CSV table of C-alpha atoms in Angstrom, one decimal:
chain,number,residue,atom,x,y,z
A,1,MET,CA,-115.7,-185.9,6.8
A,2,ASP,CA,-113.3,-188.7,5.8
A,3,THR,CA,-111.7,-188.5,2.4
A,4,ASP,CA,-111.0,-191.5,0.3
A,5,PRO,CA,-107.3,-192.5,-0.1
A,6,PRO,CA,-105.8,-191.6,-3.4
A,7,PRO,CA,-105.9,-194.4,-6.0
A,8,GLN,CA,-102.7,-196.5,-6.2
A,9,GLN,CA,-100.5,-195.5,-9.1
A,10,PRO,CA,-99.0,-198.0,-11.6
A,11,PRO,CA,-95.5,-199.1,-10.5
A,12,ARG,CA,-92.7,-197.0,-11.7
A,13,SER,CA,-89.2,-195.8,-10.8
A,14,LEU,CA,-89.4,-192.3,-9.3
A,15,ALA,CA,-86.8,-189.8,-8.0
A,16,PHE,CA,-87.3,-187.7,-4.9
A,17,PHE,CA,-85.0,-184.7,-4.2
A,18,GLY,CA,-84.5,-183.4,-0.6
A,19,THR,CA,-82.0,-181.2,1.1
A,20,LYS,CA,-81.8,-182.4,4.7
A,21,GLN,CA,-80.7,-185.9,5.5
A,22,GLY,CA,-82.7,-186.0,8.7
A,23,HIS,CA,-85.9,-185.1,6.9
A,24,ILE,CA,-85.6,-186.7,3.5
A,25,LEU,CA,-87.3,-190.0,4.4
A,26,ARG,CA,-90.1,-188.3,6.4
A,27,ASP,CA,-90.9,-185.9,3.6
A,28,ALA,CA,-90.9,-188.6,0.9
A,29,ALA,CA,-93.1,-190.9,3.1
A,30,LEU,CA,-95.7,-188.2,3.4
A,31,LEU,CA,-95.8,-187.8,-0.4
A,32,VAL,CA,-95.8,-191.5,-1.0
A,33,LYS,CA,-99.0,-191.8,1.1
A,34,ARG,CA,-100.6,-188.7,-0.4
A,35,HIS,CA,-99.9,-189.2,-4.1
A,36,LEU,CA,-99.2,-192.9,-4.5
A,37,GLY,CA,-101.8,-194.4,-2.1
A,38,ALA,CA,-99.1,-196.5,-0.5
A,39,THR,CA,-100.2,-198.8,2.4
A,40,SER,CA,-96.7,-200.0,3.5
A,41,LEU,CA,-93.1,-198.9,3.2
A,42,VAL,CA,-89.8,-200.8,2.8
A,43,HIS,CA,-86.7,-198.6,3.2
A,44,VAL,CA,-83.1,-199.2,2.3
A,45,GLY,CA,-80.9,-197.0,4.5
A,46,PRO,CA,-80.7,-195.9,8.1
A,47,LEU,CA,-83.8,-195.6,10.2
A,48,ALA,CA,-84.5,-194.0,13.6
A,49,ARG,CA,-85.5,-196.2,16.5
A,50,THR,CA,-87.4,-195.7,19.7
A,51,ARG,CA,-86.0,-196.1,23.1
A,52,THR,CA,-87.2,-199.7,23.2
A,53,GLY,CA,-85.3,-200.5,19.9
A,54,ARG,CA,-88.4,-200.6,17.6
A,55,ILE,CA,-88.2,-198.8,14.3
A,56,ALA,CA,-89.8,-195.4,14.7
A,57,THR,CA,-92.8,-194.4,12.6
A,58,VAL,CA,-92.0,-192.2,9.6
A,59,GLY,CA,-94.8,-190.2,7.9
A,60,GLY,CA,-97.4,-192.6,9.2
A,61,PHE,CA,-95.5,-195.8,8.3
A,62,ARG,CA,-93.4,-198.1,10.3
A,63,PRO,CA,-91.0,-199.1,7.5
A,64,VAL,CA,-89.5,-202.5,7.0
A,65,ALA,CA,-85.8,-201.9,7.3
A,66,LEU,CA,-83.2,-203.1,4.9
A,67,THR,CA,-79.5,-202.1,4.9
A,68,ALA,CA,-77.4,-201.2,1.9
A,69,GLU,CA,-74.7,-203.5,3.1
A,70,GLU,CA,-76.9,-206.6,3.3
A,71,LEU,CA,-78.2,-206.0,-0.2
A,72,GLY,CA,-74.8,-205.6,-1.7
A,73,PHE,CA,-74.6,-201.9,-2.4
A,74,GLU,CA,-71.4,-201.6,-0.4
A,75,ARG,CA,-69.8,-204.7,-1.9
A,76,VAL,CA,-66.5,-204.0,-3.8
A,77,PRO,CA,-66.8,-204.1,-6.7
A,78,ILE,CA,-70.5,-203.4,-6.6
A,79,SER,CA,-72.7,-206.0,-8.4
A,80,PHE,CA,-76.0,-204.5,-9.5
A,81,SER,CA,-77.2,-207.9,-10.6
A,82,ARG,CA,-76.8,-209.1,-7.1
A,83,VAL,CA,-78.5,-206.0,-5.7
A,84,GLN,CA,-81.4,-206.6,-8.1
A,85,HIS,CA,-81.7,-210.2,-7.1
A,86,GLU,CA,-81.7,-209.5,-3.4
A,87,LEU,CA,-84.3,-206.7,-3.7
A,88,ALA,CA,-86.5,-208.8,-6.0
A,89,GLU,CA,-86.7,-211.6,-3.4
A,90,ARG,CA,-87.6,-209.2,-0.6
A,91,LEU,CA,-90.2,-207.3,-2.7
A,92,ALA,CA,-91.8,-210.6,-3.7
A,93,ALA,CA,-92.9,-211.1,-0.1
A,94,THR,CA,-94.5,-207.7,0.3
A,95,PRO,CA,-98.2,-206.9,0.0
A,96,GLU,CA,-99.7,-205.0,-2.8
A,97,GLY,CA,-99.5,-201.2,-2.1
A,98,THR,CA,-95.9,-201.5,-0.8
A,99,VAL,CA,-93.5,-198.8,-1.9
A,100,LEU,CA,-89.7,-199.2,-1.7
A,101,THR,CA,-87.6,-196.2,-0.8
A,102,VAL,CA,-83.9,-196.2,-1.3
A,103,ASP,CA,-81.5,-193.7,0.4
A,104,MET,CA,-79.0,-193.0,-2.4
A,105,GLY,CA,-76.3,-192.1,0.2
A,106,TRP,CA,-74.9,-195.6,-0.5
A,107,GLY,CA,-73.3,-194.0,-3.5
A,108,LEU,CA,-70.7,-192.3,-1.2
A,109,GLN,CA,-69.9,-195.4,0.9
A,110,THR,CA,-67.3,-197.0,-1.4
A,111,ALA,CA,-65.3,-195.8,-4.3
A,112,SER,CA,-66.9,-198.6,-6.5
A,113,ALA,CA,-70.3,-197.3,-5.6
A,114,THR,CA,-69.3,-193.7,-6.4
A,115,ALA,CA,-67.9,-194.7,-9.8
A,116,ASN,CA,-70.9,-197.0,-10.8
A,117,PHE,CA,-73.7,-194.9,-9.3
A,118,GLU,CA,-75.7,-194.5,-12.5
A,119,GLY,CA,-76.0,-198.2,-12.9
A,120,TRP,CA,-78.8,-198.2,-10.2
A,121,MET,CA,-81.3,-196.3,-12.5
A,122,ALA,CA,-81.7,-199.2,-14.9
A,123,VAL,CA,-82.0,-201.6,-12.0
A,124,ALA,CA,-84.8,-199.5,-10.4
A,125,GLN,CA,-86.8,-199.4,-13.6
A,126,ALA,CA,-86.4,-203.2,-14.1
A,127,LEU,CA,-87.4,-203.9,-10.5
A,128,ALA,CA,-90.4,-201.7,-10.6
A,129,ALA,CA,-91.7,-203.5,-13.7
A,130,SER,CA,-90.9,-207.1,-12.5
A,131,SER,CA,-92.0,-206.6,-8.9
A,132,ARG,CA,-95.0,-204.4,-9.7
A,133,ARG,CA,-93.9,-202.1,-6.8
A,134,THR,CA,-93.1,-198.4,-7.1
A,135,ILE,CA,-89.5,-197.6,-6.2
A,136,VAL,CA,-88.6,-194.1,-5.0
A,137,SER,CA,-84.9,-193.2,-4.9
A,138,LEU,CA,-84.1,-190.5,-2.4
A,139,TYR,CA,-81.5,-188.0,-3.4
A,140,ASN,CA,-80.0,-185.5,-0.9
A,141,ARG,CA,-79.2,-182.5,-3.1
A,142,SER,CA,-76.8,-181.1,-0.5
A,143,LEU,CA,-74.9,-184.3,0.0
A,144,LEU,CA,-74.5,-186.1,-3.4
A,145,ILE,CA,-72.1,-184.8,-6.0
A,146,ASP,CA,-73.1,-183.1,-9.2
A,147,GLU,CA,-72.6,-186.1,-11.5
A,148,HIS,CA,-74.9,-188.2,-9.2
A,149,LEU,CA,-77.7,-185.7,-9.4
A,150,LEU,CA,-77.3,-185.5,-13.2
A,151,ALA,CA,-77.5,-189.3,-13.4
A,152,ALA,CA,-80.7,-189.1,-11.4
A,153,LEU,CA,-82.2,-186.6,-13.8
A,154,ARG,CA,-81.2,-188.9,-16.8
A,155,GLY,CA,-82.2,-192.1,-15.1
A,156,HIS,CA,-85.8,-191.7,-13.6
A,157,PRO,CA,-88.8,-191.2,-15.9
A,158,ALA,CA,-90.7,-189.3,-13.2
A,159,VAL,CA,-90.1,-187.3,-10.0
A,160,LEU,CA,-92.1,-187.4,-6.8
A,161,ALA,CA,-92.7,-183.8,-5.7
A,162,PRO,CA,-95.1,-182.0,-3.3
A,163,GLU,CA,-97.3,-181.2,-6.3
A,164,GLY,CA,-97.5,-184.9,-7.2
A,165,VAL,CA,-95.8,-187.3,-9.6
A,166,THR,CA,-94.3,-185.2,-12.4
A,167,THR,CA,-92.9,-186.4,-15.7
A,168,ASN,CA,-89.2,-185.9,-15.9
A,169,PRO,CA,-88.3,-184.1,-19.2
A,170,HIS,CA,-84.6,-185.0,-18.8
A,171,TRP,CA,-85.1,-188.8,-18.6
A,172,LEU,CA,-83.3,-191.0,-21.1
A,173,PRO,CA,-84.1,-194.7,-21.8
A,174,PRO,CA,-81.5,-197.0,-20.2
A,175,PRO,CA,-80.1,-198.1,-23.7
A,176,LEU,CA,-79.4,-194.4,-24.5
A,177,VAL,CA,-77.8,-193.8,-21.1
A,178,ALA,CA,-75.6,-196.8,-21.4
A,179,GLY,CA,-74.5,-196.6,-25.1
A,180,GLY,CA,-76.1,-193.7,-26.8
A,181,THR,CA,-74.1,-190.9,-28.4
A,182,LEU,CA,-74.5,-187.3,-27.2
A,183,ARG,CA,-76.3,-186.5,-30.4
A,184,GLU,CA,-78.7,-189.4,-30.0
A,185,GLN,CA,-79.6,-188.3,-26.5
A,186,VAL,CA,-80.2,-184.7,-27.7
A,187,ASN,CA,-82.4,-186.0,-30.4
A,188,PHE,CA,-84.5,-188.0,-27.9
A,189,TRP,CA,-84.9,-184.9,-25.7
A,190,LEU,CA,-85.9,-182.7,-28.7
A,191,GLY,CA,-88.5,-185.4,-29.7
A,192,GLY,CA,-90.0,-185.1,-26.2
A,193,ILE,CA,-90.4,-181.4,-26.6
A,194,ALA,CA,-92.2,-181.6,-29.9
A,195,PRO,CA,-92.9,-184.6,-32.2
A,196,SER,CA,-91.9,-182.5,-35.2
A,197,LEU,CA,-88.3,-182.3,-33.9
A,198,ILE,CA,-87.8,-186.1,-34.2
A,199,ARG,CA,-85.3,-186.9,-36.9
A,200,ASP,CA,-86.5,-189.0,-39.8
A,201,ASN,CA,-83.2,-190.9,-39.8
A,202,PRO,CA,-82.1,-191.5,-36.2
A,203,ASN,CA,-79.1,-193.5,-37.5
A,204,ALA,CA,-77.6,-190.3,-38.8
A,205,ASP,CA,-76.9,-189.5,-35.1
A,206,ARG,CA,-74.8,-192.7,-34.6
A,207,HIS,CA,-71.5,-191.0,-35.1
A,208,ALA,CA,-72.3,-187.3,-34.9
A,209,ALA,CA,-71.3,-186.7,-31.3
A,210,GLU,CA,-69.0,-189.0,-29.5
A,211,GLY,CA,-66.1,-188.4,-27.2
A,212,ALA,CA,-64.9,-186.9,-23.9
A,213,ASP,CA,-64.8,-183.3,-25.0
A,214,PRO,CA,-67.3,-181.9,-27.7
A,215,MET,CA,-64.9,-179.3,-29.0
A,216,TRP,CA,-63.0,-181.7,-31.3
A,217,LEU,CA,-66.3,-183.0,-32.6
A,218,LEU,CA,-67.1,-179.7,-34.3
A,219,ALA,CA,-64.7,-180.5,-37.1
A,220,ARG,CA,-66.5,-183.8,-37.9
A,221,GLY,CA,-69.4,-184.0,-40.2
A,222,ALA,CA,-72.3,-186.4,-40.2
A,223,ASP,CA,-71.3,-187.7,-43.6
A,224,GLU,CA,-68.0,-189.0,-42.3
A,225,PRO,CA,-67.7,-192.8,-41.8
A,226,ALA,CA,-68.5,-193.9,-38.3
A,227,ILE,CA,-65.7,-195.1,-36.0
A,228,ALA,CA,-65.7,-198.9,-35.9
A,229,GLY,CA,-67.6,-200.2,-32.9
A,230,GLU,CA,-68.4,-196.7,-31.5
A,231,ASP,CA,-72.1,-197.7,-31.0
A,232,SER,CA,-71.0,-200.0,-28.2
A,233,ARG,CA,-68.6,-197.7,-26.4
A,234,GLU,CA,-69.4,-197.8,-22.7
A,235,ARG,CA,-68.1,-195.5,-20.0
A,236,TRP,CA,-64.8,-196.1,-18.3
A,237,LYS,CA,-64.0,-195.7,-14.6
A,238,ILE,CA,-60.6,-194.0,-14.5
A,239,ARG,CA,-58.6,-194.2,-11.2
A,240,CYS,CA,-55.7,-191.7,-11.2
A,241,PHE,CA,-55.0,-191.8,-7.4
A,242,GLY,CA,-52.3,-194.3,-6.6
A,243,ARG,CA,-51.7,-196.8,-9.5
A,244,LEU,CA,-53.3,-195.6,-12.7
A,245,ARG,CA,-56.1,-197.9,-13.6
A,246,VAL,CA,-58.9,-197.9,-16.2
A,247,TYR,CA,-61.9,-200.2,-15.9
A,248,ARG,CA,-64.3,-201.0,-18.7
A,249,ALA,CA,-68.1,-201.3,-18.1
A,250,ASN,CA,-67.7,-205.1,-17.7
A,251,GLY,CA,-65.3,-204.7,-14.9
A,252,SER,CA,-62.2,-205.7,-16.8
A,253,GLN,CA,-59.0,-203.5,-16.5
A,254,VAL,CA,-57.1,-202.0,-19.4
A,255,GLU,CA,-53.9,-204.0,-19.7
A,256,TRP,CA,-51.1,-201.5,-20.6
A,257,ALA,CA,-48.6,-204.2,-21.7
A,258,VAL,CA,-49.2,-205.0,-25.3
A,259,PRO,CA,-46.9,-207.1,-27.6
A,260,GLY,CA,-44.1,-204.9,-28.9
A,261,GLY,CA,-45.1,-201.9,-26.7
A,262,ALA,CA,-43.3,-200.1,-23.9
A,263,THR,CA,-45.7,-200.4,-21.0
A,264,MET,CA,-44.6,-197.4,-19.0
A,265,LYS,CA,-44.4,-195.1,-22.0
A,266,THR,CA,-47.9,-196.3,-23.1
A,267,LYS,CA,-49.3,-195.6,-19.6
A,268,THR,CA,-47.5,-192.2,-19.4
A,269,LEU,CA,-49.0,-191.2,-22.7
A,270,PHE,CA,-52.5,-192.0,-21.5
A,271,ALA,CA,-51.9,-190.0,-18.3
A,272,TYR,CA,-50.5,-187.0,-20.1
A,273,LEU,CA,-53.3,-186.9,-22.7
A,274,LEU,CA,-55.9,-187.3,-19.9
A,275,GLN,CA,-54.5,-184.3,-18.1
A,276,GLN,CA,-54.6,-182.3,-21.3
A,277,GLY,CA,-58.3,-183.0,-21.9
A,278,GLY,CA,-59.9,-181.6,-25.0
A,279,ARG,CA,-56.8,-179.4,-25.8
A,280,GLY,CA,-54.8,-182.4,-26.7
A,281,ALA,CA,-51.0,-182.4,-27.0
A,282,ARG,CA,-48.7,-181.6,-29.9
A,283,SER,CA,-46.7,-184.5,-31.3
A,284,ASP,CA,-43.4,-182.7,-30.7
A,285,ASP,CA,-44.3,-182.2,-27.0
A,286,LEU,CA,-45.2,-185.8,-26.5
A,287,ALA,CA,-42.0,-187.0,-28.3
A,288,ASP,CA,-39.9,-184.7,-26.2
A,289,LEU,CA,-41.6,-185.9,-23.0
A,290,LEU,CA,-41.1,-189.6,-23.7
A,291,TRP,CA,-37.8,-189.5,-25.6
A,292,PRO,CA,-35.9,-186.4,-24.5
A,293,ASP,CA,-32.5,-188.0,-25.5
A,294,ALA,CA,-33.6,-189.3,-28.9
A,295,ASP,CA,-31.0,-189.0,-31.7
A,296,SER,CA,-33.4,-186.9,-33.8
A,297,ALA,CA,-36.8,-185.4,-33.8
A,298,GLU,CA,-37.8,-187.8,-36.6
A,299,SER,CA,-36.7,-190.8,-34.6
A,300,ALA,CA,-38.7,-189.6,-31.6
A,301,ARG,CA,-41.8,-189.0,-33.7
A,302,ASN,CA,-41.6,-192.5,-35.2
A,303,ARG,CA,-41.4,-194.0,-31.7
A,304,LEU,CA,-44.4,-191.8,-30.7
A,305,TYR,CA,-46.4,-193.2,-33.6
A,306,HIS,CA,-45.6,-196.7,-32.4
A,307,THR,CA,-46.6,-195.9,-28.8
A,308,VAL,CA,-49.9,-194.3,-29.9
A,309,ARG,CA,-50.7,-197.5,-31.7
A,310,SER,CA,-49.9,-199.5,-28.5
A,311,LEU,CA,-52.1,-197.2,-26.5
A,312,ARG,CA,-55.0,-197.7,-28.9
A,313,GLN,CA,-54.5,-201.4,-28.8
A,314,ALA,CA,-54.5,-201.4,-25.0
A,315,LEU,CA,-57.7,-199.3,-24.8
A,316,GLU,CA,-59.5,-201.4,-27.4
A,317,GLY,CA,-58.7,-204.6,-25.6
A,318,SER,CA,-60.3,-207.7,-27.0
A,319,ARG,CA,-63.0,-205.9,-29.0
A,320,GLY,CA,-61.0,-206.4,-32.2
A,321,GLY,CA,-60.8,-202.9,-33.5
A,322,ASP,CA,-57.8,-200.6,-33.8
A,323,GLY,CA,-58.8,-198.3,-31.0
A,324,ALA,CA,-58.4,-195.2,-33.3
A,325,GLY,CA,-61.6,-193.7,-31.8
A,326,TYR,CA,-59.9,-193.4,-28.3
A,327,VAL,CA,-56.8,-191.5,-29.4
A,328,LEU,CA,-57.6,-189.0,-32.2
A,329,ARG,CA,-55.1,-187.4,-34.5
A,330,ASP,CA,-55.9,-183.7,-35.1
A,331,GLY,CA,-53.4,-182.2,-37.4
A,332,THR,CA,-50.1,-182.3,-35.5
A,333,SER,CA,-51.8,-183.1,-32.1
A,334,TYR,CA,-53.3,-186.1,-30.4
A,335,VAL,CA,-56.5,-186.0,-28.3
A,336,LEU,CA,-57.7,-188.6,-25.8
A,337,ALA,CA,-61.4,-189.3,-26.3
A,338,PRO,CA,-62.8,-191.5,-23.5
A,339,PRO,CA,-66.4,-192.7,-23.9
A,340,ASP,CA,-69.0,-190.1,-22.9
A,341,ARG,CA,-69.6,-189.7,-19.2
A,342,SER,CA,-66.6,-191.8,-18.2
A,343,TRP,CA,-66.0,-191.5,-14.4
A,344,LEU,CA,-62.8,-189.8,-13.1
A,345,ASP,CA,-61.9,-190.2,-9.4
A,346,ILE,CA,-60.2,-186.8,-9.4
A,347,THR,CA,-63.5,-185.0,-10.3
A,348,SER,CA,-65.5,-186.8,-7.6
A,349,PHE,CA,-62.8,-186.2,-5.1
A,350,GLU,CA,-62.7,-182.4,-5.7
A,351,GLN,CA,-66.5,-182.2,-5.6
A,352,LEU,CA,-66.6,-184.0,-2.3
A,353,CYS,CA,-63.9,-181.7,-0.8
A,354,ARG,CA,-65.8,-178.6,-1.9
A,355,GLN,CA,-69.1,-179.9,-0.5
A,356,SER,CA,-67.5,-180.8,2.8
A,357,GLN,CA,-66.4,-177.2,3.2
A,358,SER,CA,-69.8,-175.9,2.4
A,359,HIS,CA,-71.3,-178.2,5.1
A,360,ILE,CA,-68.7,-177.2,7.6
A,361,LYS,CA,-69.4,-173.5,7.1
A,362,ALA,CA,-73.2,-174.2,7.5
A,363,GLY,CA,-72.6,-176.2,10.6
A,364,ASP,CA,-73.9,-179.4,9.0
A,365,LEU,CA,-71.2,-181.6,10.4
A,366,ASP,CA,-73.0,-185.0,9.8
A,367,GLU,CA,-73.2,-184.2,6.1
A,368,ALA,CA,-69.6,-182.9,6.1
A,369,LEU,CA,-68.4,-186.2,7.6
A,370,VAL,CA,-70.2,-188.2,4.9
A,371,CYS,CA,-68.4,-186.1,2.2
A,372,LEU,CA,-65.0,-186.3,4.0
A,373,ARG,CA,-65.2,-190.1,4.4
A,374,ALA,CA,-66.1,-190.5,0.8
A,375,ALA,CA,-63.2,-188.3,-0.3
A,376,ASP,CA,-60.9,-190.2,2.0
A,377,ARG,CA,-61.8,-193.5,0.3
A,378,LEU,CA,-61.2,-192.1,-3.2
A,379,TYR,CA,-57.6,-191.0,-2.4
A,380,THR,CA,-55.7,-194.2,-2.6
A,381,GLY,CA,-52.3,-192.6,-3.2
A,382,ASP,CA,-50.6,-189.7,-5.0
A,383,LEU,CA,-51.7,-188.7,-8.5
A,384,PHE,CA,-50.3,-191.2,-11.0
A,385,GLU,CA,-48.1,-192.7,-8.3
A,386,ASP,CA,-46.7,-195.4,-10.6
A,387,ILE,CA,-45.7,-193.2,-13.5
A,388,PRO,CA,-41.9,-193.2,-13.7
A,389,TRP,CA,-40.1,-190.3,-12.0
A,390,GLU,CA,-38.3,-189.2,-15.2
A,391,TYR,CA,-41.7,-188.4,-16.8
A,392,VAL,CA,-43.3,-186.8,-13.8
A,393,ASP,CA,-40.4,-184.5,-13.0
A,394,ASP,CA,-40.9,-182.6,-16.2
A,395,GLN,CA,-40.2,-178.9,-15.4
A,396,GLU,CA,-40.8,-177.7,-18.9
A,397,ARG,CA,-44.4,-178.9,-19.0
A,398,ASP,CA,-45.2,-179.4,-15.3
A,399,TRP,CA,-48.1,-181.6,-16.3
A,400,CYS,CA,-48.2,-183.7,-13.1
A,401,TRP,CA,-46.0,-182.4,-10.2
A,402,THR,CA,-47.9,-179.3,-9.2
A,403,ARG,CA,-51.3,-181.0,-9.6
A,404,ARG,CA,-50.1,-184.0,-7.6
A,405,TYR,CA,-49.1,-181.7,-4.6
A,406,TRP,CA,-52.3,-179.7,-4.9
A,407,LEU,CA,-54.4,-182.8,-4.6
A,408,ARG,CA,-52.2,-184.1,-1.8
A,409,ASP,CA,-52.8,-180.9,0.1
A,410,MET,CA,-56.6,-181.3,-0.4
A,411,TYR,CA,-56.3,-184.8,1.0
A,412,LEU,CA,-54.5,-183.5,4.1
A,413,LYS,CA,-57.2,-181.0,4.6
A,414,VAL,CA,-59.7,-183.8,4.5
A,415,GLN,CA,-57.8,-185.5,7.3
A,416,ARG,CA,-57.6,-182.2,9.3
A,417,ASP,CA,-61.3,-181.5,9.0
A,418,ALA,CA,-62.4,-185.0,9.9
A,419,ALA,CA,-60.0,-185.1,12.9
A,420,ARG,CA,-61.4,-181.8,14.2
A,421,ILE,CA,-65.0,-182.9,13.9
A,422,TYR,CA,-64.4,-186.2,15.6
A,423,ARG,CA,-62.4,-184.6,18.4
A,424,GLY,CA,-65.3,-182.1,18.9
A,425,ARG,CA,-67.6,-185.1,19.4
A,426,ALA,CA,-65.2,-186.8,21.8
A,427,GLU,CA,-64.7,-189.7,19.2
A,428,TYR,CA,-61.0,-189.7,20.0
A,429,SER,CA,-60.0,-193.0,18.2
A,430,ALA,CA,-61.5,-191.8,14.9
A,431,ALA,CA,-59.8,-188.4,15.3
A,432,LEU,CA,-56.4,-190.1,15.9
A,433,ALA,CA,-56.9,-192.4,12.9
A,434,HIS,CA,-57.2,-189.3,10.6
A,435,CYS,CA,-54.1,-187.7,12.2
A,436,GLN,CA,-52.2,-190.9,11.5
A,437,LYS,CA,-53.4,-190.9,7.9
A,438,ALA,CA,-52.1,-187.4,7.5
A,439,LEU,CA,-48.7,-188.2,9.0
A,440,LYS,CA,-48.2,-191.1,6.7
A,441,VAL,CA,-48.4,-188.7,3.8
A,442,ASP,CA,-46.6,-185.8,5.5
A,443,ALA,CA,-44.6,-186.5,8.6
A,444,LEU,CA,-44.4,-182.8,9.3
A,445,ALA,CA,-48.1,-182.0,9.0
A,446,GLU,CA,-48.4,-179.6,11.9
A,447,PHE,CA,-52.2,-179.8,12.2
A,448,ALA,CA,-52.0,-183.6,12.7
A,449,HIS,CA,-49.5,-183.3,15.5
A,450,GLU,CA,-51.6,-180.5,17.0
A,451,GLU,CA,-54.9,-182.4,16.8
A,452,ALA,CA,-53.2,-185.6,18.2
A,453,MET,CA,-51.9,-183.6,21.2
A,454,TRP,CA,-55.3,-182.0,21.8
A,455,VAL,CA,-56.9,-185.5,21.8
A,456,PHE,CA,-54.3,-186.8,24.3
A,457,ALA,CA,-54.9,-183.8,26.5
A,458,ALA,CA,-58.7,-184.6,26.5
A,459,GLN,CA,-57.8,-188.2,27.5
A,460,GLY,CA,-55.5,-187.0,30.3
A,461,ARG,CA,-52.4,-188.7,28.6
A,462,ARG,CA,-49.5,-186.4,29.3
A,463,GLU,CA,-46.9,-189.0,28.3
A,464,ALA,CA,-48.7,-189.4,24.9
A,465,ILE,CA,-48.5,-185.6,24.3
A,466,GLU,CA,-44.7,-185.7,25.0
A,467,ARG,CA,-44.3,-188.7,22.6
A,468,GLN,CA,-46.2,-186.8,19.9
A,469,PHE,CA,-44.1,-183.7,20.2
A,470,ALA,CA,-40.9,-185.8,20.3
A,471,LEU,CA,-42.1,-187.5,17.1
A,472,TYR,CA,-42.6,-184.0,15.5
A,473,THR,CA,-39.1,-182.8,16.4
A,474,GLU,CA,-37.5,-186.0,15.3
A,475,SER,CA,-39.3,-185.8,11.9
A,476,LEU,CA,-38.3,-182.2,11.6
A,477,SER,CA,-34.6,-183.0,12.0
A,478,ARG,CA,-34.8,-186.0,9.7
A,479,PHE,CA,-36.8,-184.5,6.8
A,480,ASP,CA,-36.5,-180.8,6.8
A,481,ASP,CA,-34.0,-179.4,9.3
A,482,ARG,CA,-36.0,-176.2,9.8
A,483,PRO,CA,-36.9,-174.4,13.1
A,484,ARG,CA,-39.7,-175.7,15.2
A,485,SER,CA,-43.2,-174.3,14.8
A,486,ALA,CA,-43.7,-171.6,17.4
A,487,GLU,CA,-47.4,-172.3,17.6
A,488,LEU,CA,-46.9,-176.1,18.1
A,489,THR,CA,-44.2,-175.5,20.7
A,490,LYS,CA,-46.4,-173.1,22.6
A,491,LEU,CA,-49.3,-175.6,22.5
A,492,PHE,CA,-47.0,-178.4,23.8
A,493,LYS,CA,-45.9,-176.2,26.7
A,494,THR,CA,-49.4,-175.2,27.5
A,495,LEU,CA,-50.7,-178.8,27.5
A,496,THR,CA,-47.8,-180.1,29.7
A,497,LYS,CA,-47.8,-177.5,32.4
């Protein structure tokens, strides 16, 4: 006996969480039909095709295909207003009962997308309301980084699951996500648990929990005056690889050069405090780092006070305040306090590297490559590449040097793993490209010379193998006059017999 289709649900923004890239759309499509009563599907992301080139059916639908690239998801910098406009036009032409599914893998395709990922959630809610179409964002739990999954939990009011559409207890309204303090967000969640937990005076939360690390906040009381302008603090995007850059929510960059300030010292102060995190740094340590040859400790401290003021002005920009909320004085120490949930490229890079290793161990090489490519895009140069040498080469504190080389080593492993995967798939040009990237960073990276020789052997190019080994020996004598690698020499002889 035939059963009636489920009634169509009111349009809303939903999240769907899957674990296998090859199954995520199929699993979501089945649930969209079962629980939402959808009659057609529009999909943003890759779709399988038949031998004749037609889009294959997925979960009983033959989806209309849209690409993330054509909609602007991969534009640099990403513009969500453009994405919203493009999608609104396309959804306006769809029949009632259409559901839009969006593969959230676009968040790993460019550094701009990775940094601005959480901006999509407000767009999805607005689109669902204006187009009267349900939008289901598809999150691969084994692929996306932790901060992306947390953004999904904060950003979607409901979740599509096998059991049906389930209210998301972790959802926050877009204004609270964009500009709410941590205390305001907690107050909202508590109010969702029980109405009696809602505070009578929500404005008391305005300045009770703000900053990058909650530890320093424990010393602040709710009766203290609010930091000027803190209700409009929006997250930063901090790029530490290559040239140090800080982007505000409106896309503008922090300008380190302020009238009367020393640009490089201001920038170095930011970098050092950023590395120290919630611990902060003692005034004497900062003064010694920036003015090691000062006539007196008092003179160095006075200069530090001036540089702290310059840094606050730079971070405040044109907002008109004094920026005191960004660099806090805690007794004899200073603490950097970026806006809550500010994005840091180092954090995303490390997560992507770890996830790629998990995928490689599990044999999921497609997922591993997605993570490796995303990590590759984030690494635009050595850590704090433009910080002057005299501040980086600080053996007493070692605040940058060891970390820089550790991250560089992670980047080289990204190139190694990507080259090996591509070589295993006979995608030799891609494998060689990753070898070349590694050799630009470290001309003596033995794995890169090894992988390149294996590729040339697979292509039957003996002369290229000989050139590669000659390049290795030349680099060895030029950079590090040490003995040749026995393993690499043995491989060369084996491949050129």
